[in-house]
Amino acid sequence: MQIYSQILNKIKEYETIIIHGHVRPDGDCIGSQLGLREALRINFPEKKIYAVGPKAMYVAFLGDLDEISDDTYNNALAICVDCANSERLADQRFKLAKEIIKIDHHIPVDNYGDIELVEEEKPACAQIIFEMLEGLNLKINKDVAIPLYTAIVTDTGRYRFDSVTSETFIVAAKLLEYGVNIAEIDNYLSVESLDVLKFKGYVLSHFKLTKAGFAYIKITKEIVEKYGISYEDAANQVNVISTIPGYPVWALIIEHPAEIRVRLRSRGPDIDKLANQYGGGGHAKASGCKIDSWDDLNKFVKDANKVVKKYKKDQEKNKSTFIK
Ligand SMILES: [Mn+2]
């Protein structure tokens, strides 16, 4: 692909390359950052390569991010991964870089990159990165493969999402050839603290269902504090209510100290437009947005109901017998 060589030329041109991810990073974000950092380090040992931003505890086994000074950005190239809009990038110092490359798989929100490699159909940003490294014949080793594999396995919900294709498995298979131990990674990803387990119990016993077919759970600050878990750990439980037949759209709505965030998921209708209405976005079946206060929850629930109702009506028309 021509864009691969454009990116390679930029990598060759710069002595310092800084890899950015998004706020509240997930496994794909950290895995893409650390996998790409390692790949660039082994292929260009003379260059200074960093990855910056907050860490994510549940993929802490992948390694640490770097602390760098503002001066490091002088004449540097920033590569931003897994992030559709510049506002959502962690560490806004990417703006200090001389040029910016965006590598992403979300529906684009803004075009902040000087060069952009965006493949919306890919289930994980790490898959795009692996295909690029391979396409450019760059060296890959086990330390590159482990974070990239972890990124793919987390962002695909362990290969369960719509966006997974044969290509995803081909990439995963190739990563295994570099010595990735899938059981070991699965063990790391599967541990769950007692507090999180108890919080799951709260979700299971307090979620709400609407007549239209929307399932949701409201989590106040007090609840997060009561269970003594992080906001991220709490928000990650959105799929606890993902399995109910007749409820193809679900959400976890959580109050952070400064805002109320909605994690919205679907196995039926596209929900990214609904997220757009509330200042968010993401993927067709997995999006996020915000509401201004708990008073707006009813309105959000109504809008979600509309999406589900329309979907069910369309399903009826098409006489789909597949129960979602
Ligand atoms: Mn991702």
mmCIF file of C-alpha atoms and ligand atoms in Angstrom:
data_model
loop_
_atom_site.group_PDB
_atom_site.id
_atom_site.type_symbol
_atom_site.label_atom_id
_atom_site.label_comp_id
_atom_site.label_asym_id
_atom_site.label_seq_id
_atom_site.Cartn_x
_atom_site.Cartn_y
_atom_site.Cartn_z
ATOM 1 C CA MET A 1 0.000 0.000 0.000
ATOM 2 C CA GLN A 2 1.258 3.433 -0.881
ATOM 3 C CA ILE A 3 0.320 4.832 2.500
ATOM 4 C CA TYR A 4 2.617 2.285 4.171
ATOM 5 C CA SER A 5 5.614 3.692 2.334
ATOM 6 C CA GLN A 6 4.523 7.260 3.132
ATOM 7 C CA ILE A 7 4.501 6.318 6.806
ATOM 8 C CA LEU A 8 7.841 4.520 6.513
ATOM 9 C CA ASN A 9 9.397 7.581 4.881
ATOM 10 C CA LYS A 10 8.255 9.733 7.787
ATOM 11 C CA ILE A 11 9.582 7.222 10.318
ATOM 12 C CA LYS A 12 12.932 7.264 8.517
ATOM 13 C CA GLU A 13 12.947 11.052 8.413
ATOM 14 C CA TYR A 14 12.597 11.633 12.177
ATOM 15 C CA GLU A 15 15.061 10.930 14.928
ATOM 16 C CA THR A 16 12.442 11.068 17.662
ATOM 17 C CA ILE A 17 9.080 9.339 17.399
ATOM 18 C CA ILE A 18 6.445 9.556 20.130
ATOM 19 C CA ILE A 19 3.468 7.226 20.136
ATOM 20 C CA HIS A 20 0.231 8.509 21.642
ATOM 21 C CA GLY A 21 -2.992 6.740 22.553
ATOM 22 C CA HIS A 22 -6.342 7.854 23.920
ATOM 23 C CA VAL A 23 -7.628 8.802 27.355
ATOM 24 C CA ARG A 24 -8.801 5.908 29.536
ATOM 25 C CA PRO A 25 -6.757 3.543 27.359
ATOM 26 C CA ASP A 26 -7.985 0.020 26.658
ATOM 27 C CA GLY A 27 -6.064 -3.094 25.678
ATOM 28 C CA ASP A 28 -5.993 -2.188 21.993
ATOM 29 C CA CYS A 29 -4.660 1.273 22.724
ATOM 30 C CA ILE A 30 -1.843 0.166 25.049
ATOM 31 C CA GLY A 31 -1.072 -2.950 22.990
ATOM 32 C CA SER A 32 -0.867 -0.911 19.783
ATOM 33 C CA GLN A 33 1.347 1.697 21.442
ATOM 34 C CA LEU A 34 3.752 -0.786 23.035
ATOM 35 C CA GLY A 35 3.821 -3.180 20.068
ATOM 36 C CA LEU A 36 4.587 -0.356 17.674
ATOM 37 C CA ARG A 37 7.172 1.125 20.061
ATOM 38 C CA GLU A 38 9.022 -2.188 20.279
ATOM 39 C CA ALA A 39 8.819 -2.729 16.507
ATOM 40 C CA LEU A 40 10.263 0.711 15.798
ATOM 41 C CA ARG A 41 12.963 0.211 18.433
ATOM 42 C CA ILE A 42 14.212 -3.063 16.974
ATOM 43 C CA ASN A 43 14.026 -1.842 13.385
ATOM 44 C CA PHE A 44 15.523 1.594 14.021
ATOM 45 C CA PRO A 45 17.819 1.172 17.043
ATOM 46 C CA GLU A 46 19.471 4.534 16.390
ATOM 47 C CA LYS A 47 16.197 6.442 16.879
ATOM 48 C CA LYS A 48 14.521 7.553 20.091
ATOM 49 C CA ILE A 49 11.105 5.930 20.297
ATOM 50 C CA TYR A 50 8.649 6.621 23.120
ATOM 51 C CA ALA A 51 5.078 5.741 24.007
ATOM 52 C CA VAL A 52 3.258 8.115 26.349
ATOM 53 C CA GLY A 53 -0.034 8.446 28.187
ATOM 54 C CA PRO A 54 -1.789 6.848 31.136
ATOM 55 C CA LYS A 55 -1.495 3.138 31.744
ATOM 56 C CA ALA A 56 -4.286 0.616 31.978
ATOM 57 C CA MET A 57 -3.976 -1.645 35.000
ATOM 58 C CA TYR A 58 -5.470 -4.741 33.428
ATOM 59 C CA VAL A 59 -2.842 -4.819 30.694
ATOM 60 C CA ALA A 60 -0.033 -3.624 32.996
ATOM 61 C CA PHE A 61 1.774 -6.913 32.233
ATOM 62 C CA LEU A 62 2.586 -5.512 28.776
ATOM 63 C CA GLY A 63 5.051 -3.022 30.204
ATOM 64 C CA ASP A 64 5.399 0.649 31.032
ATOM 65 C CA LEU A 65 4.846 3.826 29.098
ATOM 66 C CA ASP A 66 7.483 6.553 28.978
ATOM 67 C CA GLU A 67 7.779 9.847 30.842
ATOM 68 C CA ILE A 68 9.254 12.497 28.566
ATOM 69 C CA SER A 69 9.902 16.230 28.748
ATOM 70 C CA ASP A 70 8.277 18.820 26.493
ATOM 71 C CA ASP A 71 11.617 19.364 24.740
ATOM 72 C CA THR A 72 11.475 15.818 23.412
ATOM 73 C CA TYR A 73 8.776 17.005 21.003
ATOM 74 C CA ASN A 74 11.137 19.409 19.225
ATOM 75 C CA ASN A 75 11.361 18.087 15.674
ATOM 76 C CA ALA A 76 9.575 14.911 16.651
ATOM 77 C CA LEU A 77 7.044 12.789 14.811
ATOM 78 C CA ALA A 78 3.910 11.807 16.745
ATOM 79 C CA ILE A 79 2.088 8.609 15.825
ATOM 80 C CA CYS A 80 -1.384 8.530 17.347
ATOM 81 C CA VAL A 81 -3.099 5.160 17.561
ATOM 82 C CA ASP A 82 -6.653 3.954 18.196
ATOM 83 C CA CYS A 83 -8.175 7.428 18.482
ATOM 84 C CA ALA A 84 -10.721 9.069 16.172
ATOM 85 C CA ASN A 85 -10.455 12.647 17.404
ATOM 86 C CA SER A 86 -7.674 14.863 18.690
ATOM 87 C CA GLU A 87 -9.652 15.880 21.777
ATOM 88 C CA ARG A 88 -9.667 12.293 23.014
ATOM 89 C CA LEU A 89 -5.909 11.851 22.708
ATOM 90 C CA ALA A 90 -4.143 11.403 26.017
ATOM 91 C CA ASP A 91 -1.316 13.852 26.574
ATOM 92 C CA GLN A 92 -2.217 16.775 24.337
ATOM 93 C CA ARG A 93 1.483 17.471 23.795
ATOM 94 C CA PHE A 94 1.171 15.562 20.511
ATOM 95 C CA LYS A 95 0.438 19.064 19.193
ATOM 96 C CA LEU A 96 4.062 19.997 19.880
ATOM 97 C CA ALA A 97 5.283 17.397 17.381
ATOM 98 C CA LYS A 98 6.324 18.577 13.937
ATOM 99 C CA GLU A 99 4.133 16.077 12.120
ATOM 100 C CA ILE A 100 1.385 13.696 13.120
ATOM 101 C CA ILE A 101 0.431 10.281 11.790
ATOM 102 C CA LYS A 102 -2.938 8.815 12.723
ATOM 103 C CA ILE A 103 -3.439 5.046 12.697
ATOM 104 C CA ASP A 104 -6.960 4.075 13.672
ATOM 105 C CA HIS A 105 -9.986 1.870 13.145
ATOM 106 C CA HIS A 106 -12.755 4.106 14.488
ATOM 107 C CA ILE A 107 -15.242 6.036 12.405
ATOM 108 C CA PRO A 108 -13.278 9.273 11.858
ATOM 109 C CA VAL A 109 -14.362 12.272 13.914
ATOM 110 C CA ASP A 110 -11.639 14.686 12.913
ATOM 111 C CA ASN A 111 -8.656 14.509 10.625
ATOM 112 C CA TYR A 112 -5.871 15.501 12.971
ATOM 113 C CA GLY A 113 -3.124 13.567 11.168
ATOM 114 C CA ASP A 114 -0.838 14.819 8.409
ATOM 115 C CA ILE A 115 -0.912 11.226 7.204
ATOM 116 C CA GLU A 116 -3.839 8.985 8.135
ATOM 117 C CA LEU A 117 -4.090 5.217 7.963
ATOM 118 C CA VAL A 118 -7.690 4.563 8.950
ATOM 119 C CA GLU A 119 -9.385 1.232 8.318
ATOM 120 C CA GLU A 120 -12.785 1.298 9.945
ATOM 121 C CA GLU A 121 -13.586 -2.284 9.098
ATOM 122 C CA LYS A 122 -10.682 -3.654 11.144
ATOM 123 C CA PRO A 123 -11.613 -4.964 14.594
ATOM 124 C CA ALA A 124 -8.471 -3.649 16.293
ATOM 125 C CA CYS A 125 -5.942 -0.942 15.633
ATOM 126 C CA ALA A 126 -3.241 -3.508 16.386
ATOM 127 C CA GLN A 127 -4.321 -5.548 13.359
ATOM 128 C CA ILE A 128 -3.693 -2.511 11.137
ATOM 129 C CA ILE A 129 -0.293 -2.024 12.759
ATOM 130 C CA PHE A 130 0.705 -5.659 12.270
ATOM 131 C CA GLU A 131 -0.370 -5.609 8.622
ATOM 132 C CA MET A 132 1.607 -2.414 8.108
ATOM 133 C CA LEU A 133 4.768 -3.805 9.751
ATOM 134 C CA GLU A 134 4.449 -6.944 7.667
ATOM 135 C CA GLY A 135 3.675 -4.997 4.493
ATOM 136 C CA LEU A 136 6.834 -2.970 5.035
ATOM 137 C CA ASN A 137 8.914 -6.109 5.705
ATOM 138 C CA LEU A 138 9.927 -4.782 9.093
ATOM 139 C CA LYS A 139 11.314 -7.083 11.785
ATOM 140 C CA ILE A 140 8.824 -8.419 14.312
ATOM 141 C CA ASN A 141 9.704 -10.403 17.437
ATOM 142 C CA LYS A 142 7.978 -11.852 20.475
ATOM 143 C CA ASP A 143 8.043 -8.527 22.339
ATOM 144 C CA VAL A 144 6.229 -6.903 19.428
ATOM 145 C CA ALA A 145 3.820 -9.806 19.039
ATOM 146 C CA ILE A 146 2.661 -10.051 22.691
ATOM 147 C CA PRO A 147 1.200 -6.521 22.934
ATOM 148 C CA LEU A 148 -0.281 -6.685 19.433
ATOM 149 C CA TYR A 149 -1.900 -10.046 20.150
ATOM 150 C CA THR A 150 -3.257 -8.776 23.490
ATOM 151 C CA ALA A 151 -4.671 -5.735 21.707
ATOM 152 C CA ILE A 152 -6.500 -7.880 19.168
ATOM 153 C CA VAL A 153 -7.834 -10.365 21.688
ATOM 154 C CA THR A 154 -9.221 -7.591 23.911
ATOM 155 C CA ASP A 155 -10.714 -5.368 21.195
ATOM 156 C CA THR A 156 -12.463 -8.301 19.516
ATOM 157 C CA GLY A 157 -14.004 -9.429 22.817
ATOM 158 C CA ARG A 158 -11.930 -12.584 22.345
ATOM 159 C CA TYR A 159 -12.868 -12.976 18.674
ATOM 160 C CA ARG A 160 -16.593 -12.666 19.228
ATOM 161 C CA PHE A 161 -17.414 -9.412 17.422
ATOM 162 C CA ASP A 162 -18.884 -8.815 13.967
ATOM 163 C CA SER A 163 -15.767 -7.103 12.712
ATOM 164 C CA VAL A 164 -13.614 -10.226 13.143
ATOM 165 C CA THR A 165 -12.736 -11.728 9.775
ATOM 166 C CA SER A 166 -10.486 -14.490 8.499
ATOM 167 C CA GLU A 167 -7.774 -11.817 8.247
ATOM 168 C CA THR A 168 -7.962 -11.294 11.996
ATOM 169 C CA PHE A 169 -7.270 -14.984 12.578
ATOM 170 C CA ILE A 170 -4.486 -14.948 10.008
ATOM 171 C CA VAL A 171 -2.862 -12.050 11.866
ATOM 172 C CA ALA A 172 -3.381 -13.813 15.217
ATOM 173 C CA ALA A 173 -1.887 -17.022 13.798
ATOM 174 C CA LYS A 174 1.159 -15.143 12.553
ATOM 175 C CA LEU A 175 1.577 -13.489 15.953
ATOM 176 C CA LEU A 176 1.541 -16.923 17.596
ATOM 177 C CA GLU A 177 4.437 -17.940 15.383
ATOM 178 C CA TYR A 178 6.531 -15.320 17.174
ATOM 179 C CA GLY A 179 6.027 -17.164 20.433
ATOM 180 C CA VAL A 180 2.920 -15.602 21.963
ATOM 181 C CA ASN A 181 1.517 -17.810 24.715
ATOM 182 C CA ILE A 182 -2.237 -17.363 24.459
ATOM 183 C CA ALA A 183 -3.072 -19.163 27.710
ATOM 184 C CA GLU A 184 -0.687 -16.946 29.652
ATOM 185 C CA ILE A 185 -2.209 -13.798 28.164
ATOM 186 C CA ASP A 186 -5.703 -15.119 28.817
ATOM 187 C CA ASN A 187 -4.743 -15.697 32.462
ATOM 188 C CA TYR A 188 -3.561 -12.126 32.808
ATOM 189 C CA LEU A 189 -6.742 -10.801 31.225
ATOM 190 C CA SER A 190 -9.085 -13.059 33.167
ATOM 191 C CA VAL A 191 -8.161 -12.202 36.725
ATOM 192 C CA GLU A 192 -10.854 -10.263 38.470
ATOM 193 C CA SER A 193 -10.611 -8.773 41.930
ATOM 194 C CA LEU A 194 -13.110 -9.725 44.578
ATOM 195 C CA ASP A 195 -14.357 -6.111 44.583
ATOM 196 C CA VAL A 196 -15.030 -6.220 40.839
ATOM 197 C CA LEU A 197 -16.803 -9.551 41.213
ATOM 198 C CA LYS A 198 -19.031 -8.080 43.922
ATOM 199 C CA PHE A 199 -19.710 -5.039 41.759
ATOM 200 C CA LYS A 200 -20.826 -7.371 38.955
ATOM 201 C CA GLY A 201 -23.356 -8.732 41.420
ATOM 202 C CA TYR A 202 -24.646 -5.188 41.890
ATOM 203 C CA VAL A 203 -25.024 -4.739 38.116
ATOM 204 C CA LEU A 204 -26.832 -8.065 37.810
ATOM 205 C CA SER A 205 -29.342 -7.159 40.471
ATOM 206 C CA HIS A 206 -29.995 -3.508 39.556
ATOM 207 C CA PHE A 207 -30.171 -3.221 35.779
ATOM 208 C CA LYS A 208 -33.347 -1.887 34.149
ATOM 209 C CA LEU A 209 -35.217 -3.098 31.089
ATOM 210 C CA THR A 210 -37.477 -0.990 28.902
ATOM 211 C CA LYS A 211 -40.538 -2.243 27.079
ATOM 212 C CA ALA A 212 -38.942 -1.394 23.752
ATOM 213 C CA GLY A 213 -35.951 -3.629 24.444
ATOM 214 C CA PHE A 214 -33.172 -1.496 25.896
ATOM 215 C CA ALA A 215 -31.225 -2.750 28.931
ATOM 216 C CA TYR A 216 -29.241 -0.357 31.091
ATOM 217 C CA ILE A 217 -27.558 0.074 34.409
ATOM 218 C CA LYS A 218 -27.098 3.372 36.208
ATOM 219 C CA ILE A 219 -23.963 3.670 38.327
ATOM 220 C CA THR A 220 -23.609 6.643 40.636
ATOM 221 C CA LYS A 221 -20.341 7.892 42.120
ATOM 222 C CA GLU A 222 -21.450 6.569 45.486
ATOM 223 C CA ILE A 223 -21.754 3.040 44.114
ATOM 224 C CA VAL A 224 -18.273 3.144 42.565
ATOM 225 C CA GLU A 225 -16.913 4.347 45.898
ATOM 226 C CA LYS A 226 -18.873 1.782 47.875
ATOM 227 C CA TYR A 227 -17.347 -1.087 45.900
ATOM 228 C CA GLY A 228 -13.895 0.490 46.014
ATOM 229 C CA ILE A 229 -13.131 -0.115 42.344
ATOM 230 C CA SER A 230 -11.852 2.178 39.593
ATOM 231 C CA TYR A 231 -14.213 3.914 37.187
ATOM 232 C CA GLU A 232 -12.591 1.950 34.397
ATOM 233 C CA ASP A 233 -13.199 -1.391 36.120
ATOM 234 C CA ALA A 234 -16.796 -0.369 36.754
ATOM 235 C CA ALA A 235 -17.405 0.782 33.168
ATOM 236 C CA ASN A 236 -15.863 -2.418 31.827
ATOM 237 C CA GLN A 237 -18.801 -4.385 33.211
ATOM 238 C CA VAL A 238 -21.126 -3.096 30.485
ATOM 239 C CA ASN A 239 -21.352 -6.552 28.914
ATOM 240 C CA VAL A 240 -22.690 -8.118 32.094
ATOM 241 C CA ILE A 241 -26.125 -7.256 30.641
ATOM 242 C CA SER A 242 -25.332 -8.130 27.022
ATOM 243 C CA THR A 243 -27.012 -11.497 26.760
ATOM 244 C CA ILE A 244 -30.732 -10.987 27.226
ATOM 245 C CA PRO A 245 -32.871 -12.107 24.254
ATOM 246 C CA GLY A 246 -35.079 -9.271 23.034
ATOM 247 C CA TYR A 247 -32.685 -6.574 24.350
ATOM 248 C CA PRO A 248 -30.268 -5.977 21.476
ATOM 249 C CA VAL A 249 -29.012 -2.635 22.839
ATOM 250 C CA TRP A 250 -27.580 -2.075 26.294
ATOM 251 C CA ALA A 251 -25.662 0.567 28.168
ATOM 252 C CA LEU A 252 -23.780 1.239 31.349
ATOM 253 C CA ILE A 253 -24.178 4.825 32.473
ATOM 254 C CA ILE A 254 -21.614 5.870 35.013
ATOM 255 C CA GLU A 255 -21.106 9.041 37.000
ATOM 256 C CA HIS A 256 -17.474 10.146 37.103
ATOM 257 C CA PRO A 257 -16.441 12.932 39.464
ATOM 258 C CA ALA A 258 -16.762 15.460 36.613
ATOM 259 C CA GLU A 259 -19.205 13.942 34.124
ATOM 260 C CA ILE A 260 -21.658 11.165 33.344
ATOM 261 C CA ARG A 261 -20.430 8.740 30.680
ATOM 262 C CA VAL A 262 -22.467 6.276 28.678
ATOM 263 C CA ARG A 263 -20.989 3.030 27.382
ATOM 264 C CA LEU A 264 -23.330 1.901 24.675
ATOM 265 C CA ARG A 265 -23.337 -1.527 23.025
ATOM 266 C CA SER A 266 -25.440 -3.379 20.454
ATOM 267 C CA ARG A 267 -25.743 -6.701 18.735
ATOM 268 C CA GLY A 268 -28.554 -5.394 16.522
ATOM 269 C CA PRO A 269 -28.967 -1.813 15.299
ATOM 270 C CA ASP A 270 -26.084 0.580 14.716
ATOM 271 C CA ILE A 271 -25.814 2.877 17.726
ATOM 272 C CA ASP A 272 -23.008 5.240 16.740
ATOM 273 C CA LYS A 273 -25.526 7.856 15.492
ATOM 274 C CA LEU A 274 -27.262 7.798 18.850
ATOM 275 C CA ALA A 275 -23.869 8.352 20.511
ATOM 276 C CA ASN A 276 -23.216 11.241 18.081
ATOM 277 C CA GLN A 277 -26.421 12.918 19.302
ATOM 278 C CA TYR A 278 -24.854 12.969 22.768
ATOM 279 C CA GLY A 279 -21.449 14.250 21.776
ATOM 280 C CA GLY A 280 -19.790 10.863 21.378
ATOM 281 C CA GLY A 281 -19.111 8.188 18.812
ATOM 282 C CA GLY A 282 -17.064 5.095 18.158
ATOM 283 C CA HIS A 283 -18.104 1.994 16.282
ATOM 284 C CA ALA A 284 -21.437 0.905 14.842
ATOM 285 C CA LYS A 285 -21.970 -1.630 17.655
ATOM 286 C CA ALA A 286 -19.824 -0.135 20.414
ATOM 287 C CA SER A 287 -19.871 3.563 21.160
ATOM 288 C CA GLY A 288 -19.548 5.993 24.014
ATOM 289 C CA CYS A 289 -21.012 9.396 24.849
ATOM 290 C CA LYS A 290 -21.966 11.683 27.730
ATOM 291 C CA ILE A 291 -25.070 13.050 29.352
ATOM 292 C CA ASP A 292 -25.020 16.328 31.235
ATOM 293 C CA SER A 293 -26.871 15.210 34.349
ATOM 294 C CA TRP A 294 -28.984 12.349 35.688
ATOM 295 C CA ASP A 295 -32.015 14.429 34.669
ATOM 296 C CA ASP A 296 -31.086 13.699 31.064
ATOM 297 C CA LEU A 297 -31.101 9.950 31.575
ATOM 298 C CA ASN A 298 -34.799 9.650 30.720
ATOM 299 C CA LYS A 299 -34.302 11.459 27.457
ATOM 300 C CA PHE A 300 -31.380 9.215 26.579
ATOM 301 C CA VAL A 301 -33.390 6.097 27.408
ATOM 302 C CA LYS A 302 -36.214 7.366 25.188
ATOM 303 C CA ASP A 303 -33.814 7.950 22.301
ATOM 304 C CA ALA A 304 -32.317 4.486 22.774
ATOM 305 C CA ASN A 305 -35.825 3.014 22.784
ATOM 306 C CA LYS A 306 -36.505 4.694 19.450
ATOM 307 C CA VAL A 307 -33.453 3.045 17.908
ATOM 308 C CA VAL A 308 -34.486 -0.380 19.206
ATOM 309 C CA LYS A 309 -38.118 0.038 18.129
ATOM 310 C CA LYS A 310 -37.141 0.999 14.609
ATOM 311 C CA TYR A 311 -34.770 -1.929 14.431
ATOM 312 C CA LYS A 312 -37.385 -4.402 15.607
ATOM 313 C CA LYS A 313 -39.892 -3.026 13.123
ATOM 314 C CA ASP A 314 -37.385 -3.436 10.288
ATOM 315 C CA GLN A 315 -36.613 -6.950 11.466
ATOM 316 C CA GLU A 316 -40.290 -7.799 11.376
ATOM 317 C CA LYS A 317 -40.576 -6.466 7.841
ATOM 318 C CA ASN A 318 -37.657 -8.594 6.764
ATOM 319 C CA LYS A 319 -39.188 -11.524 8.649
ATOM 320 C CA SER A 320 -35.944 -12.249 10.329
ATOM 321 C CA THR A 321 -36.325 -15.271 12.567
ATOM 322 C CA PHE A 322 -32.992 -14.819 14.241
ATOM 323 C CA ILE A 323 -33.644 -13.758 17.801
ATOM 324 C CA LYS A 324 -31.490 -10.896 18.924
HETATM 325 MN MN MN B 1 -9.405 -0.134 19.354
#
